[in-house]
Coordinates of C-alpha atoms in Angstrom, one line a residue:
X1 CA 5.3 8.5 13.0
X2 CA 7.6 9.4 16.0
X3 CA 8.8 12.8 17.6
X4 CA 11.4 12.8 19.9
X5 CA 11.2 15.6 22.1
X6 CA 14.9 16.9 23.9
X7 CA 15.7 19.4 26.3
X8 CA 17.6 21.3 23.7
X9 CA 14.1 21.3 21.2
X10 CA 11.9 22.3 24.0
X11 CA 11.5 26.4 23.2
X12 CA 11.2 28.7 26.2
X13 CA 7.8 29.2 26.4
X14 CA 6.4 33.0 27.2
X15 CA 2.6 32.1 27.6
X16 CA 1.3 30.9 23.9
X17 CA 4.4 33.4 22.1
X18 CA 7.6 31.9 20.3
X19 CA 11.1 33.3 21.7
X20 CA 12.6 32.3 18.3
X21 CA 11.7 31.9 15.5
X22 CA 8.5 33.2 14.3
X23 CA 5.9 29.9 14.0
X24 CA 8.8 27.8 15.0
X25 CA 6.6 26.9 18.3
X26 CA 3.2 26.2 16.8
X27 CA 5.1 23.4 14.8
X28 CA 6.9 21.4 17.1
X29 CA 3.9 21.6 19.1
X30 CA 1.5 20.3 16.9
X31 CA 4.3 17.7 15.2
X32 CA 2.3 14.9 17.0
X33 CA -0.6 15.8 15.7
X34 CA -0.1 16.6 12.4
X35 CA 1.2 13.2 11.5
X36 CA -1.1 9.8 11.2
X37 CA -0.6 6.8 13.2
X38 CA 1.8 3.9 11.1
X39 CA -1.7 2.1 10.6
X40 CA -2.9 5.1 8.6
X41 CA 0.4 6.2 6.9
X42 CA -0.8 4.4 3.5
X43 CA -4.0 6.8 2.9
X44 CA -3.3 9.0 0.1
X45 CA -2.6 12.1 0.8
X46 CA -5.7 13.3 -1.4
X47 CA -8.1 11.7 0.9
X48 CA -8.1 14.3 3.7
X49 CA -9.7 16.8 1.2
X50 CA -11.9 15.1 -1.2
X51 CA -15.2 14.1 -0.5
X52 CA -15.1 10.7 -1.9
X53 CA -12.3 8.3 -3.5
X54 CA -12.0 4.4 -4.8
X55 CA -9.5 2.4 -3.6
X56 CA -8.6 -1.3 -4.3
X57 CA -7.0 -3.9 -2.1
X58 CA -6.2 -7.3 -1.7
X59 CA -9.6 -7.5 0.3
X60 CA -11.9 -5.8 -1.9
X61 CA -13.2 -2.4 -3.3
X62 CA -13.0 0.0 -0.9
X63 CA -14.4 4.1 -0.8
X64 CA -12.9 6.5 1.2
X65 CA -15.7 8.9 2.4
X66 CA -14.8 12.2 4.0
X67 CA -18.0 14.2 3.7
X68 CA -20.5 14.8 6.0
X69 CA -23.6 14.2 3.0
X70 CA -22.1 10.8 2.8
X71 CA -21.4 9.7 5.5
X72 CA -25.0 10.4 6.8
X73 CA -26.2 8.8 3.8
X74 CA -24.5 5.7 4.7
X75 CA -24.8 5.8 8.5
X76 CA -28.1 7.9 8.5
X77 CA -30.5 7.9 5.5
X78 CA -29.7 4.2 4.1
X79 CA -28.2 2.7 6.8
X80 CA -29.7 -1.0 6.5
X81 CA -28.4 -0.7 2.7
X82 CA -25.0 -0.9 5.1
X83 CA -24.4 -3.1 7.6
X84 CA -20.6 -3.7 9.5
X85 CA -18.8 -6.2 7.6
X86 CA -18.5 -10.0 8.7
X87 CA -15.4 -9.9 9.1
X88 CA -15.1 -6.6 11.7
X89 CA -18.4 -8.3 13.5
X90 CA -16.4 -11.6 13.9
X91 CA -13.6 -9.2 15.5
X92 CA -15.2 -7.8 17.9
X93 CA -17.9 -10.7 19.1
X94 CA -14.7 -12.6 19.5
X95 CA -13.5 -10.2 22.0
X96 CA -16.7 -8.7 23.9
X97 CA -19.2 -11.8 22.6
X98 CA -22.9 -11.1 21.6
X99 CA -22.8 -7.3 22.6
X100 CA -23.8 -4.3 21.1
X101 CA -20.2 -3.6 19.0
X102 CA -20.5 -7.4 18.0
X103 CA -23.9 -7.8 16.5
X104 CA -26.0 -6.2 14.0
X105 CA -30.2 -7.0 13.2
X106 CA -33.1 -8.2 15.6
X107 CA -30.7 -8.9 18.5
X108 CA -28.7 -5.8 18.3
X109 CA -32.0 -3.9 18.1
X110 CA -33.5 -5.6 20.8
X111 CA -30.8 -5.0 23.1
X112 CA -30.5 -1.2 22.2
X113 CA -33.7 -0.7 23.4
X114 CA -33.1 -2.7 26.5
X115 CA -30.2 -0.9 27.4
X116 CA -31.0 2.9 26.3
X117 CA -32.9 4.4 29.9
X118 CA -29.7 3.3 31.1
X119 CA -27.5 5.5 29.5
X120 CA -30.0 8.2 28.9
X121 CA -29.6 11.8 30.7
X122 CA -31.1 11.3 34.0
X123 CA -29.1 7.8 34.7
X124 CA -25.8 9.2 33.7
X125 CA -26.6 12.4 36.3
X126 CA -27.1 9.7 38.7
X127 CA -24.0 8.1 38.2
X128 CA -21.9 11.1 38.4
X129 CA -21.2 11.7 41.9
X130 CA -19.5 7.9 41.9
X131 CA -17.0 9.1 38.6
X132 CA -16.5 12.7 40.7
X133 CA -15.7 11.2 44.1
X134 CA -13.3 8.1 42.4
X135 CA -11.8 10.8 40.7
X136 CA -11.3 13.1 44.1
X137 CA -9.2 10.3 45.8
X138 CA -7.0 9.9 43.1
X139 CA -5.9 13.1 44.3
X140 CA -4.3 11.3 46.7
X141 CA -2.5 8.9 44.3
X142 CA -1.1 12.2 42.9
X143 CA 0.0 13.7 45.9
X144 CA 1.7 10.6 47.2
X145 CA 4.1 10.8 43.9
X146 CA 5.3 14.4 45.1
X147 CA 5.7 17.8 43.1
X148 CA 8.2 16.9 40.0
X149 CA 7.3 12.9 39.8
X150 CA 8.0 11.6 36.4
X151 CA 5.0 9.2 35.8
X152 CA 3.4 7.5 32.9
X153 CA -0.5 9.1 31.9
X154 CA -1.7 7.0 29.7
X155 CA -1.0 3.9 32.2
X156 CA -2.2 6.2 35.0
X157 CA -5.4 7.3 33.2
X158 CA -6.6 3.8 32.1
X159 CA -6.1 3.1 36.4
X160 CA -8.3 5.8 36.9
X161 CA -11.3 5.3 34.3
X162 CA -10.9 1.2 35.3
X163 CA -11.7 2.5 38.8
X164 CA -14.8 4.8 37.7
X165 CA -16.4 2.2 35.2
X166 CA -15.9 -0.8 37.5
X167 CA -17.7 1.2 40.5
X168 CA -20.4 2.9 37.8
X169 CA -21.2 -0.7 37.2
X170 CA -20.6 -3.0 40.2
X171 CA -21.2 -0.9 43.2
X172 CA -19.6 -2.0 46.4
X173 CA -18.7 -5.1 44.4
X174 CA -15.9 -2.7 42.6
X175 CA -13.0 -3.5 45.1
X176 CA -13.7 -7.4 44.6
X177 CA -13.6 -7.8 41.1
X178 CA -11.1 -5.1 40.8
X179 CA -8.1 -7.6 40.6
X180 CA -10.6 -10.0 38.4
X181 CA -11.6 -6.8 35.7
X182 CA -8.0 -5.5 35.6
X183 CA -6.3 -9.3 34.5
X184 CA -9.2 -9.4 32.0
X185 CA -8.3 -5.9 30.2
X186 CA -4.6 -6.2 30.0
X187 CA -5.2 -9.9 28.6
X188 CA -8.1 -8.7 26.0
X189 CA -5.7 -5.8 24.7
X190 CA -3.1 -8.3 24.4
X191 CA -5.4 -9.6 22.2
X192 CA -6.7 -6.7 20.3
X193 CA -3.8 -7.6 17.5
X194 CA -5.4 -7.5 13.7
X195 CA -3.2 -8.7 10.8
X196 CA -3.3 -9.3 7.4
X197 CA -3.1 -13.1 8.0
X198 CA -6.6 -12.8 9.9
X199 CA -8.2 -11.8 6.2
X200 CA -6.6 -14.6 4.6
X201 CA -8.7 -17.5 3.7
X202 CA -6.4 -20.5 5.0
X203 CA -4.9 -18.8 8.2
X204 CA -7.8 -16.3 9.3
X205 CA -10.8 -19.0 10.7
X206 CA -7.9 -20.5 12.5
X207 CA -6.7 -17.6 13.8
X208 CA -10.3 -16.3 14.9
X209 CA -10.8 -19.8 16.4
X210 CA -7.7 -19.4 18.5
X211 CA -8.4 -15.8 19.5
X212 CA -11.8 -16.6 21.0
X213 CA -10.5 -19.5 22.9
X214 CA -7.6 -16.9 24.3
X215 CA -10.6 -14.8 25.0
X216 CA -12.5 -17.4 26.8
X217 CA -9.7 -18.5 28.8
X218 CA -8.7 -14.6 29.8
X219 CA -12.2 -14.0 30.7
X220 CA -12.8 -17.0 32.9
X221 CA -12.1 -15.9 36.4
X222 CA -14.0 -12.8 35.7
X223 CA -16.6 -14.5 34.7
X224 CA -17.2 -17.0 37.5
X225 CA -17.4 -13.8 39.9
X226 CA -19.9 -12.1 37.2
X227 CA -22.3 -15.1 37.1
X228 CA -21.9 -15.4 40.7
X229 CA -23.0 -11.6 41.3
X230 CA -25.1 -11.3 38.4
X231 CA -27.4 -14.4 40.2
X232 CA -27.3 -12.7 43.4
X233 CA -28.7 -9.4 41.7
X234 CA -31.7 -11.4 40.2
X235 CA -33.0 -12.6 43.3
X236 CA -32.9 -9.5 45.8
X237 CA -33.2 -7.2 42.8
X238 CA -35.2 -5.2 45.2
X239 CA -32.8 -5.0 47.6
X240 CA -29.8 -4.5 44.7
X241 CA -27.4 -1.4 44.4
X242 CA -28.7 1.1 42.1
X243 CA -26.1 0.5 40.1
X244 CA -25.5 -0.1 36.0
X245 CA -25.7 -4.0 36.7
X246 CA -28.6 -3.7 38.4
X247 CA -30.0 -1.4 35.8
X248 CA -29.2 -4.0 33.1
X249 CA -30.4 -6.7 34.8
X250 CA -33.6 -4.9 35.5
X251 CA -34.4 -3.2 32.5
X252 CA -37.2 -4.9 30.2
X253 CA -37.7 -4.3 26.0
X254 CA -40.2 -1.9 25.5
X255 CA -41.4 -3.7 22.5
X256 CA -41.2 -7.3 23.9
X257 CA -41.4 -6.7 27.4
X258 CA -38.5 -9.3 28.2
X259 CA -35.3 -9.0 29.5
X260 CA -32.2 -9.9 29.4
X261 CA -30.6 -13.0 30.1
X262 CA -27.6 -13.7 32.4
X263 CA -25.2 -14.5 29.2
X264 CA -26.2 -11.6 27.5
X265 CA -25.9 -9.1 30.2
X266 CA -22.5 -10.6 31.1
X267 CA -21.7 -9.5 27.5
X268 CA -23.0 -6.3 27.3
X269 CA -21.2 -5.8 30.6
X270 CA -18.0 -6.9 29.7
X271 CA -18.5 -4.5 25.8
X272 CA -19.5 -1.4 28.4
X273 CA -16.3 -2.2 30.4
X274 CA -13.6 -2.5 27.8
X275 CA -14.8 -0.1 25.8
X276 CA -15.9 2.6 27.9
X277 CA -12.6 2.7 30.4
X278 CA -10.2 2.7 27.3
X279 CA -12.1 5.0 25.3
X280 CA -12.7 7.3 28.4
X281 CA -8.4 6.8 29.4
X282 CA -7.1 7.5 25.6
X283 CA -9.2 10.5 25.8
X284 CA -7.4 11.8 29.0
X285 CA -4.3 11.1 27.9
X286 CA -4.0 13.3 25.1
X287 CA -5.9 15.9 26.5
X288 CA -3.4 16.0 29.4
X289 CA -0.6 16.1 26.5
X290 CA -2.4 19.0 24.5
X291 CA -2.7 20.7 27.7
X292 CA 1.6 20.5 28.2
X293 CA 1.5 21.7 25.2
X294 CA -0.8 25.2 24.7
X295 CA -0.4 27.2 28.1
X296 CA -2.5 29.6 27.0
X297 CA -5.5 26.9 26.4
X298 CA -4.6 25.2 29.8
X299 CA -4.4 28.9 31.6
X300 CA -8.0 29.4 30.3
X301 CA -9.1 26.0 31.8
X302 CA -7.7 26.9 35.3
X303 CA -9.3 30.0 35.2
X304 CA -12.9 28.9 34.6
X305 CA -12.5 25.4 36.9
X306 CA -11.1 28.3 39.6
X307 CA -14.2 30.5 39.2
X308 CA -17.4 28.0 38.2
X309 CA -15.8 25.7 41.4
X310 CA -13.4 27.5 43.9
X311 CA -11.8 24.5 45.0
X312 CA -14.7 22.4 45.3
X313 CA -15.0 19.0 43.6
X314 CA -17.3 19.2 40.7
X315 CA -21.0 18.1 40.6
X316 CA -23.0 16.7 38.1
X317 CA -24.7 20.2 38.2
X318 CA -21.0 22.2 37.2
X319 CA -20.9 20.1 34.3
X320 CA -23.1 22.0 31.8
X321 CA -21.2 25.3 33.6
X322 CA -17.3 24.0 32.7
X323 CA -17.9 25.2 28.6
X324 CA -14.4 25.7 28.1
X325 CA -13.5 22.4 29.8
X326 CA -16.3 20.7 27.7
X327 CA -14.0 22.0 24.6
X328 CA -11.2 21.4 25.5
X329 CA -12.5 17.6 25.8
X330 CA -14.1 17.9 22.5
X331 CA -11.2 19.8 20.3
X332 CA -8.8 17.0 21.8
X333 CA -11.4 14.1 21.4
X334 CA -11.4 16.0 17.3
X335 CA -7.2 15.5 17.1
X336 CA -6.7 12.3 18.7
X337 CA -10.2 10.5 18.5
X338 CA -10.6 7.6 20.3
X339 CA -11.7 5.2 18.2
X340 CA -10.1 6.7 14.6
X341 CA -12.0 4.3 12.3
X342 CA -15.9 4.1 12.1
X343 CA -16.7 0.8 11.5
X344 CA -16.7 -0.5 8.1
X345 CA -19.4 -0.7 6.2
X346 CA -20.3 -3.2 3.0
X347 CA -22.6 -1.8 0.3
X348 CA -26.0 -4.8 0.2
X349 CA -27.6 -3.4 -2.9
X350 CA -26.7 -0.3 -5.6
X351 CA -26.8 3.0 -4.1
X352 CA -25.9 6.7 -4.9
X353 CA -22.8 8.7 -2.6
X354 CA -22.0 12.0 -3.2
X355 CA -22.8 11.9 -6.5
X356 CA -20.8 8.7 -7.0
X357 CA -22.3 5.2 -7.9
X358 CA -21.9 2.7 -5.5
X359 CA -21.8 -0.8 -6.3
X360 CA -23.1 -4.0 -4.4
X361 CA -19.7 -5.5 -1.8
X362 CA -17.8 -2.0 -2.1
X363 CA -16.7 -1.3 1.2
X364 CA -17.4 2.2 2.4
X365 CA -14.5 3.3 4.7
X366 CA -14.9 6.3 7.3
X367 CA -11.9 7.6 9.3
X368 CA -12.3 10.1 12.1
X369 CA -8.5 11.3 12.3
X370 CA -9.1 11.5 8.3
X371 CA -12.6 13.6 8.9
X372 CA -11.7 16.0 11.4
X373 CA -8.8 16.9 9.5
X374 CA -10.7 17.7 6.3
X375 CA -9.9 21.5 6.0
X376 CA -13.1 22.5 4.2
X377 CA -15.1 21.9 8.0
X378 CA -11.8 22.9 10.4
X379 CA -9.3 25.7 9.9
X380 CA -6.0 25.1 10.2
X381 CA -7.1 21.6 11.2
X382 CA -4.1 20.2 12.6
X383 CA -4.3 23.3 15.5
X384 CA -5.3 22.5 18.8
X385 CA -8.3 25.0 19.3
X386 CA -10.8 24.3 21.8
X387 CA -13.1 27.6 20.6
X388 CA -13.8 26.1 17.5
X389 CA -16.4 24.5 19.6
X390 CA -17.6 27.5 20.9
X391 CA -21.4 29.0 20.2
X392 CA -19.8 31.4 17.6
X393 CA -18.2 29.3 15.9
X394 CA -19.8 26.1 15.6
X395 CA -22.9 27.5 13.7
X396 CA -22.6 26.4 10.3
X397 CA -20.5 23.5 10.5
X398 CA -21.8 19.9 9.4
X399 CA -23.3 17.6 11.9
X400 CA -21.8 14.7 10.3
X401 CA -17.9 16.4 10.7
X402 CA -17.8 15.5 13.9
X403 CA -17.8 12.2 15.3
X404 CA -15.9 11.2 17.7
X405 CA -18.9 8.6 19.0
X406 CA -19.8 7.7 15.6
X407 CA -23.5 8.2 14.3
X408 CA -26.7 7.5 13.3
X409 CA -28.1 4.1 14.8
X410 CA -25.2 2.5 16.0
X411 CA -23.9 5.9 18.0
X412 CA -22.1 4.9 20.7
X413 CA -24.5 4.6 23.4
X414 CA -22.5 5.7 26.3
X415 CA -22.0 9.3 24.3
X416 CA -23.3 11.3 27.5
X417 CA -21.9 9.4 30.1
X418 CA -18.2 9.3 28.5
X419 CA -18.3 13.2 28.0
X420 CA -19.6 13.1 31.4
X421 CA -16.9 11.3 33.1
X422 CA -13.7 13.1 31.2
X423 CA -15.4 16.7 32.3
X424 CA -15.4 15.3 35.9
X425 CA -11.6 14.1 36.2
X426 CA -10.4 17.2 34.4
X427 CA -12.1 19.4 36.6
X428 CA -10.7 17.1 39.7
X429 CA -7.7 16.7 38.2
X430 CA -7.1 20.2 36.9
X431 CA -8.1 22.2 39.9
X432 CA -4.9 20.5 42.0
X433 CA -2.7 20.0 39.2
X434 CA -1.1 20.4 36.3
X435 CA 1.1 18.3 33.6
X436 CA 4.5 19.0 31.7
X437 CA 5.7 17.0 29.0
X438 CA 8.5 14.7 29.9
X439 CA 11.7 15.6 28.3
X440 CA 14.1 13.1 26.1
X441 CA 11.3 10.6 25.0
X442 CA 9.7 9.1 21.7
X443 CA 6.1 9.7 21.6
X444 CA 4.5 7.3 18.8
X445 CA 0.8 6.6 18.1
X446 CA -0.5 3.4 17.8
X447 CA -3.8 2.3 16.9
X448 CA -5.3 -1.0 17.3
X449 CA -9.0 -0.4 18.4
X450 CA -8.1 2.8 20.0
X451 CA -5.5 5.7 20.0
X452 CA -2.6 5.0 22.3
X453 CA 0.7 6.8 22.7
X454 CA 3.3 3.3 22.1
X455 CA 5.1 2.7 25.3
X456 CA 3.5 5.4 27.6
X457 CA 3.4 8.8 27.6
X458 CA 5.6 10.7 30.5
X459 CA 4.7 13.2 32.1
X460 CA 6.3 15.6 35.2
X461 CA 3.3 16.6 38.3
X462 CA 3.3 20.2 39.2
X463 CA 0.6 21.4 41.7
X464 CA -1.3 24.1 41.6
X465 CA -2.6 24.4 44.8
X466 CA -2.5 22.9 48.2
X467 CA -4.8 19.2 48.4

């Protein structure tokens, strides 16, 4: 899918009204959005509004799901009757080793429960003044580029939330490793790269093989400084940074009363690191194109940053006051969510979904950009509309509808702190600034892990208000 946006296409824009002609606007604008990415242009049309529906493949029986009943009977109510597939957990534990998106059973469990107090609501409060001051002084990256710069968000976003997570995590250590974390990332998304040919019985253990040898050699400098640091932390832990490292390192099982071990929090590290800064910088990039797109919605988001903060950098306190600014994260997080497949799932033993019988090895596939387009739980789906989020008018609606973080079990366990963290640079951000959409440029979507605009995603600085 591509749009190409001119400066003869762009209407004249009278707050949300159309000049000419009458719904012309509401469609170019929501173009992007009403169109998959390439990697999901083969899914029947039919599957955005039917519950349930069998598909073959060249790798196996698959079933679409696109009903909140089952998906939570799959993800909730008989989870262990589905567990990721082999091949996915291969994927990933090639890329972020033995952490939480690359394992399943005892060890998974174990480290869960390890890792939970860390994530929970009173850590991630702590952590928020760090993402809300990192985010304040990239103010002055944006005022150094000067009313009308021309710059790329998506690459400037991922900047940002590489900044946040690596000082959430590492402390005063951030600055050092900064150089180390940001090699590691653009060489592990070089690597993100998923082909038919890695299915294929002769070419795909090869391929895997020489993926997690790339991976090993990407990762190398960063981890000498990790082991290095993460030693240093286990014998002053008393004397450590309060820190997520720390917190890791620290933390004990519940159950078992053990820890964790240097190799595995190295690699729950690294999972929380890639994950949570590209997750957290897709999200601000399309938010900040929605935004160029609906002056009315971004009008409404100035007005309520202007009168819950006044010009004062938010606190973790002003979060639960921002509600508009906590929809406008969700309904964009609902178009363009971050990760746009849940991971697979294989059926272990016979089992009943939505009145359908499932077989043993049928693959049960859920797609968010396929759910939250399912016009039986969102009107007008392909809208942007952050009130649907609203008190009055979420009531009613599925819990299972939504899931931009996945669910059940395997929810992504940095939920909080991620919705944390994108309320916090769009109230920075927002207060000083705001975005226009670049004329004269392809915008495409690509999805590997994540949703990215292909080649960047320009954008033109106008300020709001004096730094």
């Amino acid at each position: 899918m591509t749009m190409v946006v001119t400066d003869a296409e762009a209407p004249t824009l009278a707050g949300d009204d159309l000049m000419t002609p009458p719904g012309f606007l509401e469609r170019w604008r929501n173009r992007l959005a009403s169109r998959p990415p390439r990697a999901f242009a083969h899914i029947p049309a039919d599957v955005y509004a039917k519950p349930f529906r069998r598909q073959r493949a060249l790798q196996g029986r698959f079933v679409w799901l696109n009903d909140p009943a089952a998906i939570k009977r799959v993800m909730v109510d008989n989870v262990a009757n589905y567990p990721k597939t082999e091949l996915e957990l291969r994927f990933f534990a090639s890329i972020f080793g033995a952490g939480l998106i690359g394992t399943e059973g005892d060890i998974w469990r174990r480290h869960r429960r390890i890792m939970a107090p860390s994530f929970d609501p009173r850590s991630v409060t702590g952590y928020a003044p760090t993402m809300a001051a990192t985010a304040e002084a990239h103010l002055a990256n944006w005022a150094a580029r000067g009313a009308g710069a021309e710059f790329d968000i998506a690459e400037d976003m991922t900047a940002l939330a590489l900044q946040i997570i690596a000082r959430t995590m590492f402390s005063t250590a951030a600055d050092d490793l900064a150089p180390l974390v940001d090699q590691a990332v653009r060489g592990a998304q070089a690597a993100l790269s998923f082909s038919l040919l890695d299915i294929l019985p002769i070419t795909g253990p090869a391929r895997f093989a020489e993926r997690e040898r790339n991976m090993r050699r990407i990762f190398k400098p960063l981890d000498t400084a990790l082991e290095a640091l993460i030693a240093e932390r286990e014998r002053n832990l008393d004397g450590a940074p309060d820190d997520l490292l720390t917190r890791l390192i620290a933390a004990k099982d519940a159950e078992g009363g053990g820890r964790m071990n240097a190799s595995e929090v190295r690699d729950e590290m690294i999972t929380i690191f890639l994950a949570g800064h590209e997750t957290t910088a897709v999200t601000m990039t399309w938010i900040w194109y929605l935004l160029s797109q609906h002056p009315a919605a971004t009008a409404r988001l100035h007005a309520e940053l202007d009168q819950v903060l006044g010009g004062r950098p938010p606190t973790a306190a002003n979060v639960a006051q921002l509600s508009y600014t906590r929809m406008v994260v969700e309904e964009s997080m609902r178009l363009y969510p971050p990760a746009p497949g849940v991971s697979n799932r294989s059926a272990l033993a016979a089992d009943e979904v939505a009145g359908q019988k499932i077989s043993p090895g049928e693959i049960m596939l859920i797609s968010t950009w396929v759910l939250h387009r399912n016009p039986k739980f969102w009107d007008r789906p392909e809208r942007f509309d952050p009130e649907r989020f609203s008190p009055e008018r979420s009531p009613g609606r599925p819990r299972f509808a939504y899931l931009p973080f996945g669910a059940g079990p395997h929810i992504c366990i940095g939920m909080s702190l991620a919705m944390t963290e994108a309320i916090l640079i769009l109230a920075t951000l927002a207060q000083r600034y705001q975005l226009s959409l670049a004329p004269g440029q392809t915008i495409e979507l690509q999805q590997m892990v994540t949703l990215r605009p292909k080649g960047g995603l320009q954008m033109i600085l106008e300020p709001r208000m004096p730094a």
